[in-house]
Tab-separated table of C-alpha atoms in Angstrom:
chain	number	residue	atom	x	y	z
A	1	MET	CA	0.000	0.000	0.000
A	2	THR	CA	1.303	3.429	-0.812
A	3	SER	CA	1.944	4.974	2.558
A	4	ARG	CA	-0.193	7.936	3.492
A	5	SER	CA	1.932	9.517	6.198
A	6	LEU	CA	1.383	12.852	7.901
A	7	ARG	CA	4.185	14.687	9.700
A	8	LEU	CA	2.101	16.146	12.505
A	9	ALA	CA	4.501	18.959	13.418
A	10	ARG	CA	4.207	20.317	9.844
A	11	LEU	CA	0.399	20.353	9.716
A	12	ASP	CA	-1.502	23.621	9.985
A	13	ARG	CA	-3.273	23.570	13.365
A	14	THR	CA	-5.964	26.085	12.405
A	15	HIS	CA	-8.306	23.589	10.723
A	16	PRO	CA	-9.047	19.844	10.391
A	17	HIS	CA	-7.228	17.815	7.737
A	18	ALA	CA	-9.552	15.545	5.744
A	19	PHE	CA	-8.298	12.275	4.306
A	20	GLU	CA	-9.608	9.321	2.343
A	21	LEU	CA	-7.761	6.073	1.726
A	22	VAL	CA	-9.182	3.691	-0.872
A	23	PRO	CA	-6.609	0.967	-1.609
A	24	ASP	CA	-6.467	-0.443	-5.147
A	25	ALA	CA	-7.256	-4.066	-6.072
A	26	ASP	CA	-3.634	-5.256	-5.765
A	27	THR	CA	-3.291	-3.734	-2.297
A	28	ARG	CA	-6.618	-5.239	-1.189
A	29	ALA	CA	-5.500	-8.661	-2.466
A	30	ALA	CA	-2.230	-8.397	-0.522
A	31	LEU	CA	-4.109	-7.354	2.634
A	32	ALA	CA	-6.594	-10.200	2.183
A	33	GLU	CA	-3.706	-12.660	2.045
A	34	GLU	CA	-1.999	-11.083	5.064
A	35	LEU	CA	-5.225	-11.197	7.102
A	36	ASP	CA	-6.149	-14.725	5.941
A	37	LEU	CA	-9.274	-13.611	4.076
A	38	SER	CA	-10.687	-15.197	0.941
A	39	ALA	CA	-11.225	-11.719	-0.527
A	40	LEU	CA	-11.335	-8.065	0.407
A	41	ARG	CA	-13.802	-6.571	-2.055
A	42	LYS	CA	-13.997	-3.008	-0.771
A	43	LEU	CA	-11.915	-0.997	1.663
A	44	ARG	CA	-12.070	2.656	2.632
A	45	LEU	CA	-10.970	4.802	5.556
A	46	ALA	CA	-12.253	8.376	5.395
A	47	GLY	CA	-12.271	11.077	8.010
A	48	ALA	CA	-10.371	14.006	9.400
A	49	LEU	CA	-7.559	14.795	11.767
A	50	HIS	CA	-8.564	17.597	14.159
A	51	PRO	CA	-6.073	19.691	16.158
A	52	GLU	CA	-6.698	19.755	19.905
A	53	GLY	CA	-4.956	22.054	22.335
A	54	ARG	CA	-1.326	22.990	21.813
A	55	ALA	CA	-0.016	19.740	20.308
A	56	ASP	CA	-2.639	16.964	20.439
A	57	TRP	CA	-4.702	15.557	17.549
A	58	ARG	CA	-8.035	13.730	17.328
A	59	LEU	CA	-8.699	11.350	14.455
A	60	GLU	CA	-12.336	10.740	13.543
A	61	ALA	CA	-13.040	8.465	10.618
A	62	THR	CA	-15.231	5.703	9.245
A	63	LEU	CA	-13.907	2.329	8.173
A	64	GLY	CA	-15.859	0.609	5.419
A	65	ALA	CA	-14.993	-2.826	4.089
A	66	THR	CA	-16.491	-5.904	2.503
A	67	VAL	CA	-14.640	-9.064	3.544
A	68	VAL	CA	-15.096	-12.649	2.418
A	69	GLN	CA	-13.842	-15.464	4.616
A	70	PRO	CA	-14.630	-19.160	5.052
A	71	CYS	CA	-17.410	-20.183	7.422
A	72	GLY	CA	-15.964	-21.571	10.649
A	73	ILE	CA	-18.257	-24.602	10.350
A	74	THR	CA	-18.926	-25.355	6.677
A	75	LEU	CA	-16.010	-23.527	5.010
A	76	GLU	CA	-18.506	-21.899	2.614
A	77	PRO	CA	-17.695	-18.263	1.774
A	78	VAL	CA	-19.216	-15.733	4.166
A	79	THR	CA	-19.429	-12.090	3.097
A	80	THR	CA	-19.437	-9.508	5.875
A	81	ARG	CA	-19.964	-5.779	5.500
A	82	ILE	CA	-18.026	-3.694	8.014
A	83	ASP	CA	-18.995	-0.083	8.709
A	84	ARG	CA	-17.629	1.292	11.927
A	85	PRO	CA	-16.468	4.566	13.378
A	86	VAL	CA	-12.789	5.008	14.180
A	87	ALA	CA	-11.733	7.397	16.933
A	88	ARG	CA	-8.230	7.963	18.220
A	89	ARG	CA	-6.612	10.700	20.230
A	90	TYR	CA	-2.901	11.327	19.900
A	91	VAL	CA	-1.690	13.123	23.007
A	92	GLU	CA	1.678	14.648	23.772
A	93	ALA	CA	1.392	13.973	27.527
A	94	PHE	CA	0.600	10.264	27.113
A	95	GLN	CA	1.621	8.239	30.165
A	96	GLN	CA	2.365	4.562	29.583
A	97	GLN	CA	1.730	2.937	32.928
A	98	ASP	CA	4.022	0.213	34.187
A	99	LEU	CA	1.310	-2.158	35.335
A	100	PRO	CA	1.184	-5.943	35.456
A	101	ALA	CA	0.192	-7.848	32.311
A	102	GLU	CA	-3.320	-8.420	33.667
A	103	GLN	CA	-5.105	-5.159	34.200
A	104	GLU	CA	-8.403	-3.476	33.537
A	105	MET	CA	-8.847	-1.634	30.278
A	106	PRO	CA	-8.579	2.127	30.670
A	107	GLU	CA	-11.832	4.070	30.340
A	108	ASP	CA	-10.572	5.902	27.252
A	109	ASP	CA	-9.013	3.285	24.984
A	110	SER	CA	-8.648	5.763	22.108
A	111	LEU	CA	-5.603	7.479	23.687
A	112	GLU	CA	-2.244	6.944	22.006
A	113	PRO	CA	1.129	8.643	22.281
A	114	LEU	CA	1.662	11.515	19.857
A	115	PRO	CA	3.829	10.220	16.998
A	116	ASP	CA	6.111	12.387	14.862
A	117	THR	CA	4.524	10.861	11.771
A	118	LEU	CA	1.031	9.413	11.633
A	119	HIS	CA	0.775	6.513	9.187
A	120	LEU	CA	-2.856	6.398	8.113
A	121	ASP	CA	-2.350	3.113	6.252
A	122	SER	CA	-1.318	1.500	9.559
A	123	VAL	CA	-4.474	2.855	11.212
A	124	LEU	CA	-6.550	1.379	8.369
A	125	ILE	CA	-4.904	-2.063	8.614
A	126	GLU	CA	-5.164	-2.207	12.415
A	127	GLU	CA	-8.825	-1.178	12.451
A	128	LEU	CA	-9.638	-3.664	9.688
A	129	ALA	CA	-7.888	-6.495	11.542
A	130	LEU	CA	-9.840	-5.662	14.712
A	131	SER	CA	-13.150	-5.564	12.795
A	132	ILE	CA	-12.970	-8.892	10.983
A	133	PRO	CA	-15.297	-11.509	12.508
A	134	ALA	CA	-13.261	-14.091	14.430
A	135	PHE	CA	-15.663	-16.954	13.723
A	136	PRO	CA	-17.840	-16.219	10.687
A	137	ARG	CA	-20.850	-18.446	10.098
A	138	ALA	CA	-22.770	-19.124	6.928
A	139	GLU	CA	-26.514	-18.662	7.215
A	140	GLY	CA	-28.040	-21.752	8.860
A	141	ALA	CA	-24.677	-23.270	9.829
A	142	GLU	CA	-24.774	-24.848	13.265
A	143	MET	CA	-22.366	-26.871	15.318
A	144	GLY	CA	-23.543	-30.444	15.555
A	145	ASP	CA	-22.884	-32.894	18.340
A	146	VAL	CA	-19.357	-34.161	18.199
A	147	GLY	CA	-18.327	-37.300	19.986
A	148	ALA	CA	-15.124	-39.243	20.215
A	149	THR	CA	-15.449	-42.496	22.075
A	150	PRO	CA	-12.947	-45.361	22.117
A	151	PRO	CA	-14.273	-48.673	20.758
A	152	GLY	CA	-16.457	-50.475	23.324
A	153	ALA	CA	-16.827	-47.444	25.636
A	154	GLU	CA	-20.071	-45.674	26.468
A	155	PRO	CA	-20.287	-42.096	25.167
A	156	ILE	CA	-20.281	-39.376	27.820
A	157	ARG	CA	-23.562	-37.484	28.006
A	158	ASP	CA	-24.000	-33.911	29.195
A	159	GLU	CA	-25.733	-35.229	32.313
A	160	ASP	CA	-22.637	-37.287	33.157
A	161	THR	CA	-20.525	-34.129	33.434
A	162	LYS	CA	-22.785	-32.510	36.037
A	163	PRO	CA	-21.580	-33.720	39.436
A	164	PHE	CA	-24.752	-32.796	41.352
A	165	ALA	CA	-27.256	-34.244	38.876
A	166	GLY	CA	-27.596	-37.426	40.938
A	167	LEU	CA	-28.130	-35.430	44.140
A	168	ARG	CA	-30.899	-33.415	42.487
A	169	ASP	CA	-32.599	-36.641	41.344
A	170	ALA	CA	-32.261	-38.123	44.853
A	171	LEU	CA	-33.834	-35.028	46.439
A	172	LYS	CA	-36.730	-35.145	44.008
A	173	GLY	CA	-37.478	-38.704	45.153
A	174	ASP	CA	-37.853	-37.578	48.833
A	175	ASP	CA	-40.970	-35.497	48.101
């Protein structure tokens, strides 16, 4: 993808800066392969970069895409339309906290450190990757019952995995 990079220090801070990225067919095909998609029919990131305060920027955009990927059950092609807002805030006074690996998500997850150069193509790819369904399903596709039992053994039933099922049955008999 041809990089659409913005050197933030060189941008005029008196007005928003509109942008629109619409990758060509070759770029979409390369992205589809990278993201393990069957096809990426449409892709567009359009919005504006708004100055905030002395040095910060706010990105507001819309991601639009049409992705095709195999159904997680039948492997038939599933087409998904993605239309979602994208919001990020690039702040000069960003504080990366040294917290343990397991922590609660911050209330504002759109905050990012202010980069020297903002690569809009990277924003597009990241937002697309986050938007793709993890387990697409074709219409009417359902998981069936799956069993694996050694020869001569009784299959395990759902009731067999509930340790208090027998106790419940015993208590019902005391009525």
